CSV table of N, CA and C in Angstrom, one decimal:
chain,number,residue,atom,x,y,z
L,149,MET,N,63.6,-94.1,44.2
L,149,MET,CA,62.4,-94.6,44.8
L,149,MET,C,61.6,-93.5,45.4
L,150,ASP,N,62.4,-92.4,45.9
L,150,ASP,CA,61.8,-91.5,46.4
L,150,ASP,C,61.1,-90.5,45.4
L,151,SER,N,61.6,-90.3,44.3
L,151,SER,CA,61.2,-89.4,43.4
L,151,SER,C,59.8,-90.1,42.6
L,152,SER,N,59.7,-91.3,42.5
L,152,SER,CA,58.6,-92.1,41.9
L,152,SER,C,57.4,-92.0,42.9
L,153,GLY,N,57.9,-92.1,44.2
L,153,GLY,CA,56.6,-91.8,45.2
L,153,GLY,C,56.1,-90.5,45.1
L,154,MET,N,56.9,-89.4,45.1
L,154,MET,CA,56.4,-88.1,45.0
L,154,MET,C,55.8,-88.0,43.6
L,155,LEU,N,56.1,-88.6,42.6
L,155,LEU,CA,55.3,-88.4,41.3
L,155,LEU,C,53.9,-88.9,41.3
L,156,ARG,N,53.9,-90.2,42.0
L,156,ARG,CA,52.8,-90.8,42.2
L,156,ARG,C,51.7,-89.8,43.0
L,157,ARG,N,52.2,-89.3,44.2
L,157,ARG,CA,51.4,-88.5,44.9
L,157,ARG,C,50.8,-87.3,44.0
L,158,LEU,N,51.8,-86.6,43.4
L,158,LEU,CA,51.4,-85.6,42.4
L,158,LEU,C,50.2,-85.9,41.4
L,159,LEU,N,50.5,-87.1,40.8
L,159,LEU,CA,49.4,-87.4,39.8
L,159,LEU,C,48.2,-87.8,40.5
L,160,LEU,N,48.1,-88.5,41.9
L,160,LEU,CA,47.0,-88.6,42.7
L,160,LEU,C,46.3,-87.4,43.0
L,161,LEU,N,47.2,-86.5,43.5
L,161,LEU,CA,46.5,-85.1,43.7
L,161,LEU,C,45.8,-84.4,42.5
L,162,GLY,N,46.6,-84.5,41.4
L,162,GLY,CA,46.0,-83.9,40.2
L,162,GLY,C,44.8,-84.4,39.7
L,163,LEU,N,44.6,-85.7,39.9
L,163,LEU,CA,43.6,-86.6,39.4
L,163,LEU,C,42.3,-86.3,40.5
L,164,LEU,N,42.6,-86.1,41.8
L,164,LEU,CA,41.5,-85.6,42.7
L,164,LEU,C,40.9,-84.3,42.3
L,165,SER,N,41.9,-83.3,42.0
L,165,SER,CA,41.5,-82.0,41.8
L,165,SER,C,40.8,-81.8,40.6
L,166,VAL,N,40.9,-82.8,39.5
L,166,VAL,CA,40.3,-82.6,38.3
L,166,VAL,C,38.8,-83.2,38.5
L,167,VAL,N,38.8,-84.4,39.2
L,167,VAL,CA,37.4,-84.9,39.5
L,167,VAL,C,36.6,-84.1,40.3
L,168,CYS,N,37.3,-83.4,41.4
L,168,CYS,CA,36.5,-82.4,42.2
L,168,CYS,C,35.9,-81.2,41.5
L,169,TYR,N,36.9,-80.7,40.5
L,169,TYR,CA,36.4,-79.7,39.7
L,169,TYR,C,35.3,-79.8,38.8
L,170,GLY,N,35.2,-81.2,38.3
L,170,GLY,CA,34.1,-81.6,37.4
L,170,GLY,C,32.8,-81.8,38.3
L,171,GLN,N,32.9,-82.1,39.6
L,171,GLN,CA,31.7,-82.3,40.3
L,171,GLN,C,31.3,-80.8,41.0
L,172,ALA,N,31.9,-79.9,40.8
L,172,ALA,CA,31.6,-78.6,41.4
L,172,ALA,C,30.1,-78.3,41.0
L,173,SER,N,29.4,-77.6,41.7
L,173,SER,CA,27.9,-77.1,41.5
L,173,SER,C,28.0,-76.1,40.5
L,174,GLN,N,27.0,-76.3,39.4
L,174,GLN,CA,26.9,-75.4,38.3
L,174,GLN,C,25.6,-74.7,38.4
L,175,GLU,N,24.7,-74.7,39.5
L,175,GLU,CA,23.4,-74.2,39.7
L,175,GLU,C,23.4,-72.8,39.5
L,176,VAL,N,22.6,-72.1,38.8
L,176,VAL,CA,22.4,-70.8,38.6
L,176,VAL,C,21.3,-70.2,39.7
L,177,SER,N,21.7,-69.3,40.4
L,177,SER,CA,20.8,-68.5,41.3
L,177,SER,C,20.3,-67.4,40.8
L,178,ALA,N,19.3,-66.8,41.5
L,178,ALA,CA,18.7,-65.5,41.0
L,178,ALA,C,19.4,-64.5,41.1
L,179,GLU,N,20.4,-64.4,42.1
L,179,GLU,CA,21.4,-63.4,42.3
L,179,GLU,C,22.2,-63.2,40.9
L,180,ASP,N,22.5,-64.2,40.2
L,180,ASP,CA,23.1,-64.0,38.9
L,180,ASP,C,22.5,-63.4,37.9
L,181,PHE,N,21.1,-63.3,37.9
L,181,PHE,CA,20.5,-62.7,37.0
L,181,PHE,C,19.9,-61.2,37.4
L,182,GLY,N,20.2,-60.9,38.8
L,182,GLY,CA,19.9,-59.5,39.3
L,182,GLY,C,18.2,-59.6,39.7
L,183,LEU,N,17.7,-60.7,40.0
L,183,LEU,CA,16.2,-60.8,40.2
L,183,LEU,C,16.0,-60.4,41.5
L,184,ASP,N,16.7,-59.9,42.3
L,184,ASP,CA,16.4,-59.5,43.6
L,184,ASP,C,15.9,-58.2,43.7
L,185,LYS,N,16.0,-57.3,42.7
L,185,LYS,CA,15.3,-56.0,42.7
L,185,LYS,C,13.8,-56.2,42.5
L,186,PRO,N,13.0,-55.3,43.2
L,186,PRO,CA,11.7,-55.3,43.1
L,186,PRO,C,11.2,-54.7,41.6
L,187,GLN,N,10.3,-55.4,41.2
L,187,GLN,CA,9.8,-54.9,39.7
L,187,GLN,C,9.0,-53.8,39.8
L,188,PRO,N,9.0,-52.9,38.9
L,188,PRO,CA,8.2,-51.5,38.8
L,188,PRO,C,6.9,-52.0,38.6
L,189,ALA,N,5.9,-51.0,39.1
L,189,ALA,CA,4.5,-51.2,38.8
L,189,ALA,C,4.1,-51.5,37.4
L,190,ALA,N,4.7,-50.7,36.7
L,190,ALA,CA,4.5,-50.7,35.2
L,190,ALA,C,4.8,-52.1,34.5
L,191,ASP,N,5.8,-52.7,35.0
L,191,ASP,CA,6.3,-54.2,34.6
L,191,ASP,C,5.1,-55.2,35.2
L,192,ARG,N,4.8,-54.9,36.4
L,192,ARG,CA,3.8,-55.8,37.0
L,192,ARG,C,2.3,-55.9,36.3
L,193,ASP,N,2.1,-54.5,36.0
L,193,ASP,CA,0.8,-54.3,35.1
L,193,ASP,C,0.8,-55.2,33.7
L,194,LEU,N,2.1,-54.8,33.0
L,194,LEU,CA,2.3,-55.6,31.8
L,194,LEU,C,2.1,-57.1,31.8
L,195,VAL,N,2.7,-57.7,32.9
L,195,VAL,CA,2.7,-59.0,33.1
L,195,VAL,C,1.4,-59.6,33.4
L,196,GLU,N,0.7,-58.7,34.0
L,196,GLU,CA,-0.9,-59.2,34.3
L,196,GLU,C,-1.7,-59.3,33.0
L,197,VAL,N,-1.5,-58.3,32.2
L,197,VAL,CA,-2.2,-58.0,30.9
L,197,VAL,C,-1.9,-59.1,30.2
L,198,LEU,N,-0.6,-59.5,30.0
L,198,LEU,CA,-0.1,-60.5,29.2
L,198,LEU,C,-0.5,-62.0,29.5
L,199,GLU,N,-0.6,-62.2,30.8
L,199,GLU,CA,-1.2,-63.5,31.4
L,199,GLU,C,-2.5,-63.5,30.9
L,200,ALA,N,-3.4,-62.4,31.1
L,200,ALA,CA,-4.7,-62.5,30.7
L,200,ALA,C,-5.2,-62.6,29.3
L,201,LEU,N,-4.2,-62.1,28.5
L,201,LEU,CA,-4.4,-62.3,27.1
L,201,LEU,C,-4.1,-63.8,26.7
L,202,LEU,N,-3.0,-64.2,27.1
L,202,LEU,CA,-2.5,-65.5,26.8
L,202,LEU,C,-3.6,-66.6,27.3
L,203,GLY,N,-4.2,-66.3,28.4
L,203,GLY,CA,-5.3,-67.2,28.9
L,203,GLY,C,-6.5,-67.2,28.0
L,204,ARG,N,-6.9,-66.0,27.6
L,204,ARG,CA,-8.0,-66.1,26.4
L,204,ARG,C,-7.6,-66.8,25.2
L,205,MET,N,-6.4,-66.5,24.7
L,205,MET,CA,-5.9,-67.1,23.4
L,205,MET,C,-5.8,-68.6,23.7
L,206,ASN,N,-5.5,-69.1,24.8
L,206,ASN,CA,-5.3,-70.6,25.1
L,206,ASN,C,-6.8,-71.2,25.2
L,207,ASN,N,-7.8,-70.4,25.6
L,207,ASN,CA,-9.1,-71.0,25.5
L,207,ASN,C,-9.7,-71.1,24.1
L,208,ARG,N,-9.4,-70.1,23.3
L,208,ARG,CA,-9.8,-70.1,21.7
L,208,ARG,C,-9.0,-71.3,21.2
L,209,ILE,N,-7.7,-71.5,21.4
L,209,ILE,CA,-7.1,-72.4,20.6
L,209,ILE,C,-7.7,-73.8,21.2
L,210,SER,N,-8.0,-74.2,22.2
L,210,SER,CA,-8.2,-75.5,22.8
L,210,SER,C,-9.7,-75.7,22.2
L,211,SER,N,-10.7,-74.6,22.2
L,211,SER,CA,-11.9,-75.1,21.7
L,211,SER,C,-12.0,-75.2,20.1
L,212,THR,N,-10.9,-74.6,19.4
L,212,THR,CA,-10.9,-74.9,18.0
L,212,THR,C,-10.3,-76.2,17.7
L,213,GLU,N,-9.5,-76.8,18.7
L,213,GLU,CA,-8.8,-78.0,18.4
L,213,GLU,C,-9.8,-79.3,18.6
L,214,LYS,N,-10.9,-78.9,19.4
L,214,LYS,CA,-11.8,-80.0,20.0
L,214,LYS,C,-12.7,-80.2,18.7
L,215,ARG,N,-13.0,-78.9,18.1
L,215,ARG,CA,-14.1,-79.1,17.0
L,215,ARG,C,-13.5,-79.7,15.7
L,216,GLY,N,-12.2,-79.3,15.4
L,216,GLY,CA,-11.5,-79.5,14.1
L,216,GLY,C,-10.7,-80.7,14.1
L,217,SER,N,-10.5,-81.3,15.1
L,217,SER,CA,-9.7,-82.5,15.1
L,217,SER,C,-10.1,-83.8,14.6
L,218,ILE,N,-9.2,-84.4,13.6
L,218,ILE,CA,-9.6,-85.6,12.9
L,218,ILE,C,-8.8,-86.7,13.5
L,219,PRO,N,-9.3,-87.8,14.0
L,219,PRO,CA,-8.4,-88.8,14.7
L,219,PRO,C,-7.5,-89.5,13.5
L,220,LEU,N,-6.4,-89.9,14.1
L,220,LEU,CA,-5.4,-90.7,13.3
L,220,LEU,C,-5.8,-92.1,13.1
L,221,CYS,N,-5.5,-92.8,11.9
L,221,CYS,CA,-5.8,-94.3,11.8
L,221,CYS,C,-4.5,-94.7,11.4
L,222,GLY,N,-4.5,-96.1,11.5
L,222,GLY,CA,-3.1,-96.7,11.4
L,222,GLY,C,-3.0,-97.2,9.9
L,223,MET,N,-1.9,-98.0,9.5
L,223,MET,CA,-1.9,-98.6,8.2
L,223,MET,C,-3.0,-99.6,8.0
L,224,GLY,N,-3.6,-99.6,6.8
L,224,GLY,CA,-4.5,-100.7,6.5
L,224,GLY,C,-6.0,-100.3,7.0
L,225,ASP,N,-6.1,-99.2,7.9
L,225,ASP,CA,-7.4,-99.0,8.4
L,225,ASP,C,-8.1,-98.0,7.3
L,226,ARG,N,-9.5,-98.0,7.5
L,226,ARG,CA,-10.3,-97.3,6.5
L,226,ARG,C,-10.0,-95.8,6.8
L,227,CYS,N,-9.9,-95.0,5.9
L,227,CYS,CA,-9.5,-93.5,6.1
L,227,CYS,C,-10.6,-92.6,5.5
L,228,ALA,N,-11.3,-93.2,4.6
L,228,ALA,CA,-12.3,-92.4,3.8
L,228,ALA,C,-13.8,-93.3,3.6
L,229,MET,N,-14.6,-92.6,3.2
L,229,MET,CA,-15.9,-93.1,2.9
L,229,MET,C,-16.4,-92.5,1.6
L,230,LYS,N,-17.0,-93.4,0.5
L,230,LYS,CA,-17.4,-92.7,-0.6
L,230,LYS,C,-19.0,-92.5,-0.5
L,231,PHE,N,-19.4,-91.2,-0.7
L,231,PHE,CA,-20.6,-90.6,-0.9
L,231,PHE,C,-21.0,-90.3,-2.1
L,232,GLY,N,-21.4,-91.1,-3.2
L,232,GLY,CA,-21.7,-90.9,-4.5
L,232,GLY,C,-20.4,-90.3,-5.1
L,233,PRO,N,-20.4,-89.1,-5.7
L,233,PRO,CA,-19.3,-88.6,-6.5
L,233,PRO,C,-18.1,-88.1,-5.4
L,234,ARG,N,-18.6,-87.9,-4.2
L,234,ARG,CA,-17.6,-87.3,-3.2
L,234,ARG,C,-16.9,-88.3,-2.3
L,235,ILE,N,-16.0,-88.0,-1.6
L,235,ILE,CA,-15.3,-88.9,-0.6
L,235,ILE,C,-15.2,-88.2,0.7
L,236,GLY,N,-15.7,-88.8,1.7
L,236,GLY,CA,-15.6,-88.1,2.9
L,236,GLY,C,-14.7,-88.6,3.8
L,237,LYS,N,-13.9,-87.9,4.6
L,237,LYS,CA,-12.7,-88.1,5.3
L,237,LYS,C,-13.2,-88.8,6.6
L,238,LEU,N,-12.7,-90.0,7.1
L,238,LEU,CA,-13.0,-90.5,8.3
L,238,LEU,C,-11.9,-90.3,9.3
L,239,CYS,N,-10.6,-90.3,8.9
L,239,CYS,CA,-9.5,-90.1,9.8
L,239,CYS,C,-8.1,-89.7,8.9
L,240,ASP,N,-7.1,-89.2,9.6
L,240,ASP,CA,-5.9,-89.0,8.9
L,240,ASP,C,-4.9,-90.1,8.9
L,241,CYS,N,-4.2,-90.5,7.8
L,241,CYS,CA,-3.2,-91.4,8.1
L,241,CYS,C,-2.1,-91.1,8.9
L,242,THR,N,-1.4,-91.9,9.3
L,242,THR,CA,-0.4,-91.6,10.1
L,242,THR,C,0.8,-91.2,9.4
L,243,ARG,N,2.0,-90.7,10.0
L,243,ARG,CA,3.1,-90.1,9.1
L,243,ARG,C,3.7,-91.3,8.3
L,244,GLY,N,3.9,-90.9,6.9
L,244,GLY,CA,4.6,-91.8,6.1
L,244,GLY,C,3.5,-92.6,5.3
L,245,ALA,N,2.4,-92.6,5.7
L,245,ALA,CA,1.3,-93.2,4.9
L,245,ALA,C,0.3,-92.3,4.3
L,246,SER,N,-0.4,-92.7,3.1
L,246,SER,CA,-1.4,-91.7,2.7
L,246,SER,C,-2.6,-92.6,2.3
L,247,CYS,N,-3.8,-91.8,2.2
L,247,CYS,CA,-5.1,-92.4,2.0
L,247,CYS,C,-5.5,-92.7,0.5
L,248,ASN,N,-5.4,-94.0,0.1
L,248,ASN,CA,-5.6,-94.5,-1.2
L,248,ASN,C,-7.2,-94.1,-1.6
L,249,SER,N,-7.3,-93.3,-2.7
L,249,SER,CA,-8.7,-93.0,-3.0
L,249,SER,C,-9.5,-94.3,-3.7
L,250,PHE,N,-8.8,-95.1,-4.2
L,250,PHE,CA,-9.6,-96.2,-4.9
L,250,PHE,C,-9.9,-97.3,-3.7
L,251,LEU,N,-8.9,-97.8,-2.8
L,251,LEU,CA,-9.3,-98.8,-1.8
L,251,LEU,C,-9.8,-98.0,-0.5
L,252,LEU,N,-9.7,-96.7,-0.3
L,252,LEU,CA,-10.1,-96.0,0.8
L,252,LEU,C,-9.4,-96.4,2.0
L,253,LYS,N,-8.1,-96.7,1.9
L,253,LYS,CA,-7.4,-97.4,3.2
L,253,LYS,C,-6.1,-96.7,3.0
L,254,CYS,N,-5.6,-96.6,4.4
L,254,CYS,CA,-4.1,-95.9,4.5
L,254,CYS,C,-3.2,-97.0,3.9
L,255,ILE,N,-2.5,-96.6,2.9
L,255,ILE,CA,-1.2,-97.4,2.6
L,255,ILE,C,0.1,-96.7,2.5
């Protein structure tokens, strides 16, 4: 009887230790990466130049997306219009569909 009580206590203690170990904090701090050191002036200048360059590139990309974006149309919607011998595009069909050149609808 005494050994079974001891065994239960050991199992309970082992289970508690496993549960507590699983809930331990896994947070990463700046100290782990050594970010407490001050950055040299050259690094700061490089970061500032890169941020300025990325800002300019972001402005260019967003302006071209506004001009060249074609809206998406769903299944069965008109996706093109016939202008004599040519077909003009009204919208792009969603993924998995294509614009039928005879019906001018997404199928």
